[in-house]
């Protein structure tokens, strides 16, 4: 199972990345064809992210989209997905799973400017996320955990096959937007990779919306995860500030999400982090490594795109 950062800017699109979207991929048997293939799941589809998805896969090949919640910064590009599937290259394809909290289809209609007569049945199989109830997308098993946010929201635990050994299962937890809470802690317990929001800094005192870095780091430590990718950092927050806060409460592997990164879940960042299009992974010898920016647990960076100094130990 691999995780690709399609978009990671917090609360909106930003100068270096679209808003939230994460592509989770794993190889598994297609029951229709009997052939093993890549399965593609998008977690959230924030503004600008559908276009960026093209950098990783042909969107025709999407199998499912799961919305952590219905804030626009996590789902507004559903209109692009819809146009692509109704009138674009995915026209005529079977509907894909679109899952989210109760009321997701109403929210899609709102964004799309459509009334209740629009059911999207030709393009989407809209499904409600329910806490603790498994959603199966090919070899990927998703279990939602309620989040603490300003609207109904979920974190999602995803289990899938290890890239190196398909008989072994690796795990990932995506917090979506949430403040620190027990249900998110339980969902994240023991995962190989925690993709956690750091929407706030210590300067933000409101509760029940986002975590600052200290709370995100404490979540990682209490859940005993193996590695942390910090995301949803707002574009006006220096990444170093967010990571320094996480470092107060988390001492394990840590990296800030950047658009284009790919992680092989279950491997150390040093062995898994790479940059590029799916199926066209650059060799280490092809990567330019900026002097002085190599962190303890990240051995390779892809030159200019990662030269912002956001990878830290
Ligand atoms: Zn958000
Ligand atoms: Zn939100």
mmCIF file of C-alpha atoms and ligand atoms in Angstrom:
data_model
loop_
_atom_site.group_PDB
_atom_site.id
_atom_site.type_symbol
_atom_site.label_atom_id
_atom_site.label_comp_id
_atom_site.label_asym_id
_atom_site.label_seq_id
_atom_site.Cartn_x
_atom_site.Cartn_y
_atom_site.Cartn_z
ATOM 1 C CA UNK A 1 0.000 0.000 0.000
ATOM 2 C CA UNK A 2 1.302 3.429 -0.847
ATOM 3 C CA UNK A 3 0.258 6.948 0.020
ATOM 4 C CA UNK A 4 0.633 9.795 -2.433
ATOM 5 C CA UNK A 5 0.283 13.427 -1.417
ATOM 6 C CA UNK A 6 -1.841 15.020 -4.135
ATOM 7 C CA UNK A 7 -2.694 18.151 -2.157
ATOM 8 C CA UNK A 8 -1.936 19.090 1.426
ATOM 9 C CA UNK A 9 -2.438 22.825 2.042
ATOM 10 C CA UNK A 10 -4.581 23.455 5.108
ATOM 11 C CA UNK A 11 -8.027 25.034 4.779
ATOM 12 C CA UNK A 12 -7.573 26.136 1.136
ATOM 13 C CA UNK A 13 -5.354 25.760 -1.886
ATOM 14 C CA UNK A 14 -1.908 27.280 -1.464
ATOM 15 C CA UNK A 15 1.094 28.492 -3.433
ATOM 16 C CA UNK A 16 2.788 25.089 -3.409
ATOM 17 C CA UNK A 17 -0.130 22.679 -3.328
ATOM 18 C CA UNK A 18 -3.834 22.284 -3.869
ATOM 19 C CA UNK A 19 -6.106 21.723 -0.889
ATOM 20 C CA UNK A 20 -6.476 18.310 0.763
ATOM 21 C CA UNK A 21 -6.306 15.164 -1.335
ATOM 22 C CA UNK A 22 -4.405 11.954 -0.647
ATOM 23 C CA UNK A 23 -4.205 9.021 -3.025
ATOM 24 C CA UNK A 24 -3.988 5.576 -1.416
ATOM 25 C CA UNK A 25 -3.075 2.734 -3.761
ATOM 26 C CA UNK A 26 -2.614 -0.997 -3.420
ATOM 27 C CA UNK A 27 -2.430 -3.982 -5.695
ATOM 28 C CA UNK A 28 -5.208 -6.542 -5.505
ATOM 29 C CA UNK A 29 -7.342 -8.924 -7.511
ATOM 30 C CA UNK A 30 -10.102 -7.392 -9.613
ATOM 31 C CA UNK A 31 -13.078 -9.746 -9.154
ATOM 32 C CA UNK A 32 -14.491 -8.775 -12.560
ATOM 33 C CA UNK A 33 -11.388 -9.515 -14.629
ATOM 34 C CA UNK A 34 -9.583 -11.934 -12.313
ATOM 35 C CA UNK A 35 -6.434 -9.895 -12.848
ATOM 36 C CA UNK A 36 -4.306 -8.216 -10.179
ATOM 37 C CA UNK A 37 -4.276 -4.429 -10.653
ATOM 38 C CA UNK A 38 -3.741 -1.178 -8.779
ATOM 39 C CA UNK A 39 -6.749 0.037 -6.795
ATOM 40 C CA UNK A 40 -7.005 3.794 -6.368
ATOM 41 C CA UNK A 41 -8.714 5.551 -3.479
ATOM 42 C CA UNK A 42 -8.774 9.333 -3.043
ATOM 43 C CA UNK A 43 -9.128 10.645 0.487
ATOM 44 C CA UNK A 44 -10.769 14.079 0.114
ATOM 45 C CA UNK A 45 -10.855 16.180 -3.029
ATOM 46 C CA UNK A 46 -10.176 19.781 -2.067
ATOM 47 C CA UNK A 47 -10.007 22.763 -4.451
ATOM 48 C CA UNK A 48 -7.534 22.209 -7.275
ATOM 49 C CA UNK A 49 -6.755 18.623 -6.354
ATOM 50 C CA UNK A 50 -8.580 16.860 -9.171
ATOM 51 C CA UNK A 51 -6.205 18.406 -11.688
ATOM 52 C CA UNK A 52 -3.205 17.454 -9.574
ATOM 53 C CA UNK A 53 -4.475 13.875 -9.361
ATOM 54 C CA UNK A 54 -3.628 13.630 -13.064
ATOM 55 C CA UNK A 55 0.029 13.877 -12.127
ATOM 56 C CA UNK A 56 -0.274 10.511 -10.389
ATOM 57 C CA UNK A 57 -2.935 8.454 -12.178
ATOM 58 C CA UNK A 58 -5.432 8.681 -14.985
ATOM 59 C CA UNK A 59 -8.543 9.720 -13.014
ATOM 60 C CA UNK A 60 -10.554 7.276 -15.118
ATOM 61 C CA UNK A 61 -8.919 4.638 -12.932
ATOM 62 C CA UNK A 62 -10.242 5.981 -9.630
ATOM 63 C CA UNK A 63 -12.159 3.349 -7.674
ATOM 64 C CA UNK A 64 -13.488 5.445 -4.804
ATOM 65 C CA UNK A 65 -13.430 8.842 -3.132
ATOM 66 C CA UNK A 66 -13.882 9.121 0.631
ATOM 67 C CA UNK A 67 -14.658 12.491 2.160
ATOM 68 C CA UNK A 68 -13.521 12.874 5.746
ATOM 69 C CA UNK A 69 -16.104 15.638 6.090
ATOM 70 C CA UNK A 70 -18.017 18.108 3.997
ATOM 71 C CA UNK A 71 -16.046 21.313 4.419
ATOM 72 C CA UNK A 72 -15.347 22.791 1.010
ATOM 73 C CA UNK A 73 -11.567 22.600 1.411
ATOM 74 C CA UNK A 74 -11.936 18.795 1.460
ATOM 75 C CA UNK A 75 -14.523 18.216 -1.242
ATOM 76 C CA UNK A 76 -15.096 21.177 -3.569
ATOM 77 C CA UNK A 77 -13.389 19.498 -6.528
ATOM 78 C CA UNK A 78 -16.104 16.859 -6.540
ATOM 79 C CA UNK A 79 -17.598 19.006 -9.318
ATOM 80 C CA UNK A 80 -14.546 18.300 -11.487
ATOM 81 C CA UNK A 81 -14.821 14.599 -10.752
ATOM 82 C CA UNK A 82 -18.463 14.721 -11.734
ATOM 83 C CA UNK A 83 -17.855 16.505 -15.050
ATOM 84 C CA UNK A 84 -15.051 14.052 -15.832
ATOM 85 C CA UNK A 85 -17.308 11.061 -15.252
ATOM 86 C CA UNK A 86 -20.524 12.355 -16.829
ATOM 87 C CA UNK A 87 -19.207 14.123 -19.909
ATOM 88 C CA UNK A 88 -15.445 13.519 -19.950
ATOM 89 C CA UNK A 89 -13.125 10.562 -20.505
ATOM 90 C CA UNK A 90 -14.782 8.467 -17.771
ATOM 91 C CA UNK A 91 -18.219 8.739 -19.405
ATOM 92 C CA UNK A 92 -19.903 5.351 -19.546
ATOM 93 C CA UNK A 93 -17.748 3.848 -16.829
ATOM 94 C CA UNK A 94 -19.389 2.165 -13.862
ATOM 95 C CA UNK A 95 -20.237 4.524 -10.987
ATOM 96 C CA UNK A 96 -17.546 4.820 -8.345
ATOM 97 C CA UNK A 97 -18.005 4.786 -4.575
ATOM 98 C CA UNK A 98 -18.246 8.278 -3.102
ATOM 99 C CA UNK A 99 -18.438 7.968 0.691
ATOM 100 C CA UNK A 100 -18.762 10.621 3.363
ATOM 101 C CA UNK A 101 -20.712 11.647 6.437
ATOM 102 C CA UNK A 102 -24.530 11.747 6.397
ATOM 103 C CA UNK A 103 -25.732 14.440 3.998
ATOM 104 C CA UNK A 104 -22.806 14.160 1.602
ATOM 105 C CA UNK A 105 -25.055 13.985 -1.468
ATOM 106 C CA UNK A 106 -26.868 17.164 -0.394
ATOM 107 C CA UNK A 107 -23.524 18.884 -0.011
ATOM 108 C CA UNK A 108 -22.479 17.771 -3.498
ATOM 109 C CA UNK A 109 -25.721 19.210 -4.884
ATOM 110 C CA UNK A 110 -25.056 22.483 -3.043
ATOM 111 C CA UNK A 111 -21.593 22.832 -4.569
ATOM 112 C CA UNK A 112 -22.857 21.732 -7.964
ATOM 113 C CA UNK A 113 -25.832 24.114 -7.847
ATOM 114 C CA UNK A 114 -28.331 21.287 -8.350
ATOM 115 C CA UNK A 115 -31.675 20.476 -6.760
ATOM 116 C CA UNK A 116 -32.907 17.230 -5.189
ATOM 117 C CA UNK A 117 -33.745 15.768 -8.609
ATOM 118 C CA UNK A 118 -30.045 15.232 -9.290
ATOM 119 C CA UNK A 119 -28.979 11.863 -7.878
ATOM 120 C CA UNK A 120 -25.605 11.375 -9.641
ATOM 121 C CA UNK A 121 -26.544 7.698 -10.003
ATOM 122 C CA UNK A 122 -24.719 7.349 -13.308
ATOM 123 C CA UNK A 123 -21.432 8.502 -11.835
ATOM 124 C CA UNK A 124 -21.409 7.956 -8.077
ATOM 125 C CA UNK A 125 -22.524 5.302 -5.634
ATOM 126 C CA UNK A 126 -22.945 7.600 -2.660
ATOM 127 C CA UNK A 127 -22.401 5.822 0.622
ATOM 128 C CA UNK A 128 -22.641 7.066 4.214
ATOM 129 C CA UNK A 129 -19.668 6.586 6.499
ATOM 130 C CA UNK A 130 -20.660 5.089 9.843
ATOM 131 C CA UNK A 131 -18.286 4.892 12.780
ATOM 132 C CA UNK A 132 -16.658 1.471 13.057
ATOM 133 C CA UNK A 133 -18.290 0.094 9.885
ATOM 134 C CA UNK A 134 -15.829 -1.227 7.340
ATOM 135 C CA UNK A 135 -15.821 0.088 3.774
ATOM 136 C CA UNK A 136 -14.027 -2.252 1.377
ATOM 137 C CA UNK A 137 -12.378 -0.917 -1.771
ATOM 138 C CA UNK A 138 -10.624 -3.847 -3.432
ATOM 139 C CA UNK A 139 -7.754 -4.818 -1.117
ATOM 140 C CA UNK A 140 -8.189 -1.665 1.014
ATOM 141 C CA UNK A 141 -10.235 -1.851 4.230
ATOM 142 C CA UNK A 142 -11.391 1.468 5.676
ATOM 143 C CA UNK A 143 -12.762 1.954 9.165
ATOM 144 C CA UNK A 144 -14.050 5.453 10.072
ATOM 145 C CA UNK A 145 -13.519 6.955 13.538
ATOM 146 C CA UNK A 146 -15.511 10.001 14.674
ATOM 147 C CA UNK A 147 -13.493 13.201 14.811
ATOM 148 C CA UNK A 148 -13.892 16.340 16.930
ATOM 149 C CA UNK A 149 -14.525 19.085 14.402
ATOM 150 C CA UNK A 150 -17.007 21.848 13.726
ATOM 151 C CA UNK A 151 -19.123 19.612 11.441
ATOM 152 C CA UNK A 152 -19.616 15.812 11.410
ATOM 153 C CA UNK A 153 -16.226 14.404 10.480
ATOM 154 C CA UNK A 154 -14.238 11.181 10.495
ATOM 155 C CA UNK A 155 -10.692 9.995 10.624
ATOM 156 C CA UNK A 156 -10.092 6.838 8.599
ATOM 157 C CA UNK A 157 -7.957 3.802 9.367
ATOM 158 C CA UNK A 158 -6.890 1.991 6.218
ATOM 159 C CA UNK A 159 -5.438 -1.505 6.089
ATOM 160 C CA UNK A 160 -3.929 -2.904 2.925
ATOM 161 C CA UNK A 161 -1.281 -5.244 1.567
ATOM 162 C CA UNK A 162 2.404 -4.577 2.136
ATOM 163 C CA UNK A 163 4.085 -3.736 -1.149
ATOM 164 C CA UNK A 164 6.941 -6.139 -0.406
ATOM 165 C CA UNK A 165 4.822 -8.980 0.966
ATOM 166 C CA UNK A 166 1.149 -8.963 -0.098
ATOM 167 C CA UNK A 167 0.309 -11.501 2.610
ATOM 168 C CA UNK A 168 1.314 -8.976 5.258
ATOM 169 C CA UNK A 169 -1.027 -6.090 6.168
ATOM 170 C CA UNK A 170 0.163 -2.532 6.732
ATOM 171 C CA UNK A 171 -1.878 0.292 8.215
ATOM 172 C CA UNK A 172 -2.388 3.999 7.743
ATOM 173 C CA UNK A 173 -4.557 6.458 9.652
ATOM 174 C CA UNK A 174 -5.726 9.780 8.209
ATOM 175 C CA UNK A 175 -7.105 12.147 10.818
ATOM 176 C CA UNK A 176 -9.074 14.386 8.459
ATOM 177 C CA UNK A 177 -9.795 17.592 10.370
ATOM 178 C CA UNK A 178 -10.040 17.071 14.109
ATOM 179 C CA UNK A 179 -8.982 18.205 17.504
ATOM 180 C CA UNK A 180 -7.401 15.656 19.838
ATOM 181 C CA UNK A 181 -9.984 13.112 21.049
ATOM 182 C CA UNK A 182 -10.216 9.513 22.217
ATOM 183 C CA UNK A 183 -11.965 8.135 19.117
ATOM 184 C CA UNK A 184 -9.221 9.429 16.844
ATOM 185 C CA UNK A 185 -6.615 8.060 19.258
ATOM 186 C CA UNK A 186 -8.192 4.601 19.145
ATOM 187 C CA UNK A 187 -8.493 4.668 15.359
ATOM 188 C CA UNK A 188 -4.828 5.545 14.980
ATOM 189 C CA UNK A 189 -3.518 3.035 17.496
ATOM 190 C CA UNK A 190 -0.389 1.247 16.335
ATOM 191 C CA UNK A 191 -0.526 2.225 12.659
ATOM 192 C CA UNK A 192 2.565 2.162 10.472
ATOM 193 C CA UNK A 193 1.927 5.700 9.228
ATOM 194 C CA UNK A 194 -0.112 8.501 10.785
ATOM 195 C CA UNK A 195 -1.186 11.216 8.345
ATOM 196 C CA UNK A 196 -2.194 13.882 10.801
ATOM 197 C CA UNK A 197 -3.550 17.338 10.421
ATOM 198 C CA UNK A 198 -1.694 20.191 12.087
ATOM 199 C CA UNK A 199 -4.214 22.871 11.226
ATOM 200 C CA UNK A 200 -3.374 25.089 14.173
ATOM 201 C CA UNK A 201 -0.353 26.342 16.023
ATOM 202 C CA UNK A 202 -0.123 27.067 19.728
ATOM 203 C CA UNK A 203 -1.223 30.612 18.930
ATOM 204 C CA UNK A 204 -4.684 29.284 18.024
ATOM 205 C CA UNK A 205 -6.682 28.783 21.197
ATOM 206 C CA UNK A 206 -10.044 27.595 19.822
ATOM 207 C CA UNK A 207 -10.855 23.968 20.648
ATOM 208 C CA UNK A 208 -12.896 21.366 18.776
ATOM 209 C CA UNK A 209 -11.620 22.275 15.314
ATOM 210 C CA UNK A 210 -7.940 21.416 14.688
ATOM 211 C CA UNK A 211 -4.835 20.209 16.493
ATOM 212 C CA UNK A 212 -1.768 22.298 17.025
ATOM 213 C CA UNK A 213 1.565 20.547 16.618
ATOM 214 C CA UNK A 214 1.812 19.554 20.252
ATOM 215 C CA UNK A 215 -1.557 17.832 20.217
ATOM 216 C CA UNK A 216 -0.783 16.068 16.934
ATOM 217 C CA UNK A 217 2.537 14.853 18.324
ATOM 218 C CA UNK A 218 0.880 13.687 21.521
ATOM 219 C CA UNK A 219 -1.683 11.767 19.451
ATOM 220 C CA UNK A 220 1.171 10.011 17.636
ATOM 221 C CA UNK A 221 2.994 9.168 20.865
ATOM 222 C CA UNK A 222 -0.081 7.932 22.733
ATOM 223 C CA UNK A 223 -1.234 5.881 19.733
ATOM 224 C CA UNK A 224 2.272 4.381 19.408
ATOM 225 C CA UNK A 225 2.395 4.869 15.658
ATOM 226 C CA UNK A 226 5.575 4.177 13.691
ATOM 227 C CA UNK A 227 5.873 7.365 11.635
ATOM 228 C CA UNK A 228 4.150 10.706 11.181
ATOM 229 C CA UNK A 229 3.364 12.814 8.128
ATOM 230 C CA UNK A 230 2.139 16.256 9.182
ATOM 231 C CA UNK A 231 -0.356 17.878 6.829
ATOM 232 C CA UNK A 232 -3.123 20.501 6.532
ATOM 233 C CA UNK A 233 -0.651 23.156 7.654
ATOM 234 C CA UNK A 234 -2.193 26.480 6.753
ATOM 235 C CA UNK A 235 -0.367 28.416 4.030
ATOM 236 C CA UNK A 236 0.481 31.333 6.339
ATOM 237 C CA UNK A 237 2.064 29.057 8.940
ATOM 238 C CA UNK A 238 5.802 28.406 8.485
ATOM 239 C CA UNK A 239 6.167 24.645 8.205
ATOM 240 C CA UNK A 240 9.097 24.768 10.604
ATOM 241 C CA UNK A 241 6.837 26.200 13.299
ATOM 242 C CA UNK A 242 4.326 23.363 12.951
ATOM 243 C CA UNK A 243 7.052 20.714 12.987
ATOM 244 C CA UNK A 244 8.817 22.244 15.956
ATOM 245 C CA UNK A 245 5.566 21.998 17.883
ATOM 246 C CA UNK A 246 5.104 18.335 16.891
ATOM 247 C CA UNK A 247 8.673 17.652 18.023
ATOM 248 C CA UNK A 248 7.792 18.718 21.578
ATOM 249 C CA UNK A 249 5.625 15.622 21.990
ATOM 250 C CA UNK A 250 6.806 13.175 19.316
ATOM 251 C CA UNK A 251 10.334 11.846 18.905
ATOM 252 C CA UNK A 252 9.856 9.349 16.066
ATOM 253 C CA UNK A 253 10.123 9.730 12.289
ATOM 254 C CA UNK A 254 8.457 12.935 11.101
ATOM 255 C CA UNK A 255 8.047 14.636 7.761
ATOM 256 C CA UNK A 256 5.867 17.462 6.493
ATOM 257 C CA UNK A 257 3.586 16.561 3.604
ATOM 258 C CA UNK A 258 4.432 18.067 0.244
ATOM 259 C CA UNK A 259 2.510 17.640 -2.971
ATOM 260 C CA UNK A 260 4.010 14.882 -5.074
ATOM 261 C CA UNK A 261 5.492 12.793 -2.281
ATOM 262 C CA UNK A 262 4.922 9.058 -2.291
ATOM 263 C CA UNK A 263 5.291 6.877 0.788
ATOM 264 C CA UNK A 264 5.361 3.097 0.804
ATOM 265 C CA UNK A 265 3.447 2.361 3.985
ATOM 266 C CA UNK A 266 5.318 0.108 6.387
ATOM 267 C CA UNK A 267 8.809 1.130 5.320
ATOM 268 C CA UNK A 268 10.992 3.784 6.909
ATOM 269 C CA UNK A 269 10.872 7.189 5.260
ATOM 270 C CA UNK A 270 14.446 6.680 4.158
ATOM 271 C CA UNK A 271 13.440 3.684 2.094
ATOM 272 C CA UNK A 272 9.974 4.743 1.043
ATOM 273 C CA UNK A 273 9.835 8.466 0.363
ATOM 274 C CA UNK A 274 10.011 9.323 -3.282
ATOM 275 C CA UNK A 275 8.655 11.848 -5.698
ATOM 276 C CA UNK A 276 7.045 11.383 -9.047
ATOM 277 C CA UNK A 277 4.301 9.971 -11.123
ATOM 278 C CA UNK A 278 2.872 6.570 -10.318
ATOM 279 C CA UNK A 279 4.758 3.921 -12.205
ATOM 280 C CA UNK A 280 7.642 6.293 -12.947
ATOM 281 C CA UNK A 281 9.482 6.318 -9.650
ATOM 282 C CA UNK A 282 12.898 7.974 -9.989
ATOM 283 C CA UNK A 283 15.924 5.983 -8.973
ATOM 284 C CA UNK A 284 17.879 7.286 -6.015
ATOM 285 C CA UNK A 285 20.771 8.040 -8.330
ATOM 286 C CA UNK A 286 18.505 10.409 -10.266
ATOM 287 C CA UNK A 287 17.530 12.439 -7.235
ATOM 288 C CA UNK A 288 19.382 15.597 -6.403
ATOM 289 C CA UNK A 289 19.839 15.938 -2.669
ATOM 290 C CA UNK A 290 20.183 19.517 -1.413
ATOM 291 C CA UNK A 291 23.140 19.752 0.927
ATOM 292 C CA UNK A 292 22.218 20.321 4.530
ATOM 293 C CA UNK A 293 18.601 19.289 4.288
ATOM 294 C CA UNK A 294 18.920 15.550 4.767
ATOM 295 C CA UNK A 295 17.123 14.641 7.962
ATOM 296 C CA UNK A 296 17.922 11.685 10.145
ATOM 297 C CA UNK A 297 15.199 9.467 8.756
ATOM 298 C CA UNK A 298 14.826 10.727 5.191
ATOM 299 C CA UNK A 299 17.602 9.748 2.855
ATOM 300 C CA UNK A 300 16.369 11.086 -0.458
ATOM 301 C CA UNK A 301 14.684 14.190 -1.731
ATOM 302 C CA UNK A 302 13.716 15.145 -5.243
ATOM 303 C CA UNK A 303 15.578 18.386 -5.670
ATOM 304 C CA UNK A 304 13.845 21.699 -6.155
ATOM 305 C CA UNK A 305 10.380 20.560 -5.273
ATOM 306 C CA UNK A 306 11.520 19.466 -1.829
ATOM 307 C CA UNK A 307 14.133 22.134 -1.295
ATOM 308 C CA UNK A 308 11.953 24.262 0.959
ATOM 309 C CA UNK A 309 13.568 22.792 4.049
ATOM 310 C CA UNK A 310 10.385 21.183 5.313
ATOM 311 C CA UNK A 311 11.790 17.716 5.880
ATOM 312 C CA UNK A 312 13.107 17.584 9.409
ATOM 313 C CA UNK A 313 14.057 14.825 11.816
HETATM 314 ZN ZN1 LIG B 1 -9.737 21.383 6.396
HETATM 315 ZN ZN1 LIG B 2 -12.818 21.036 8.212
#
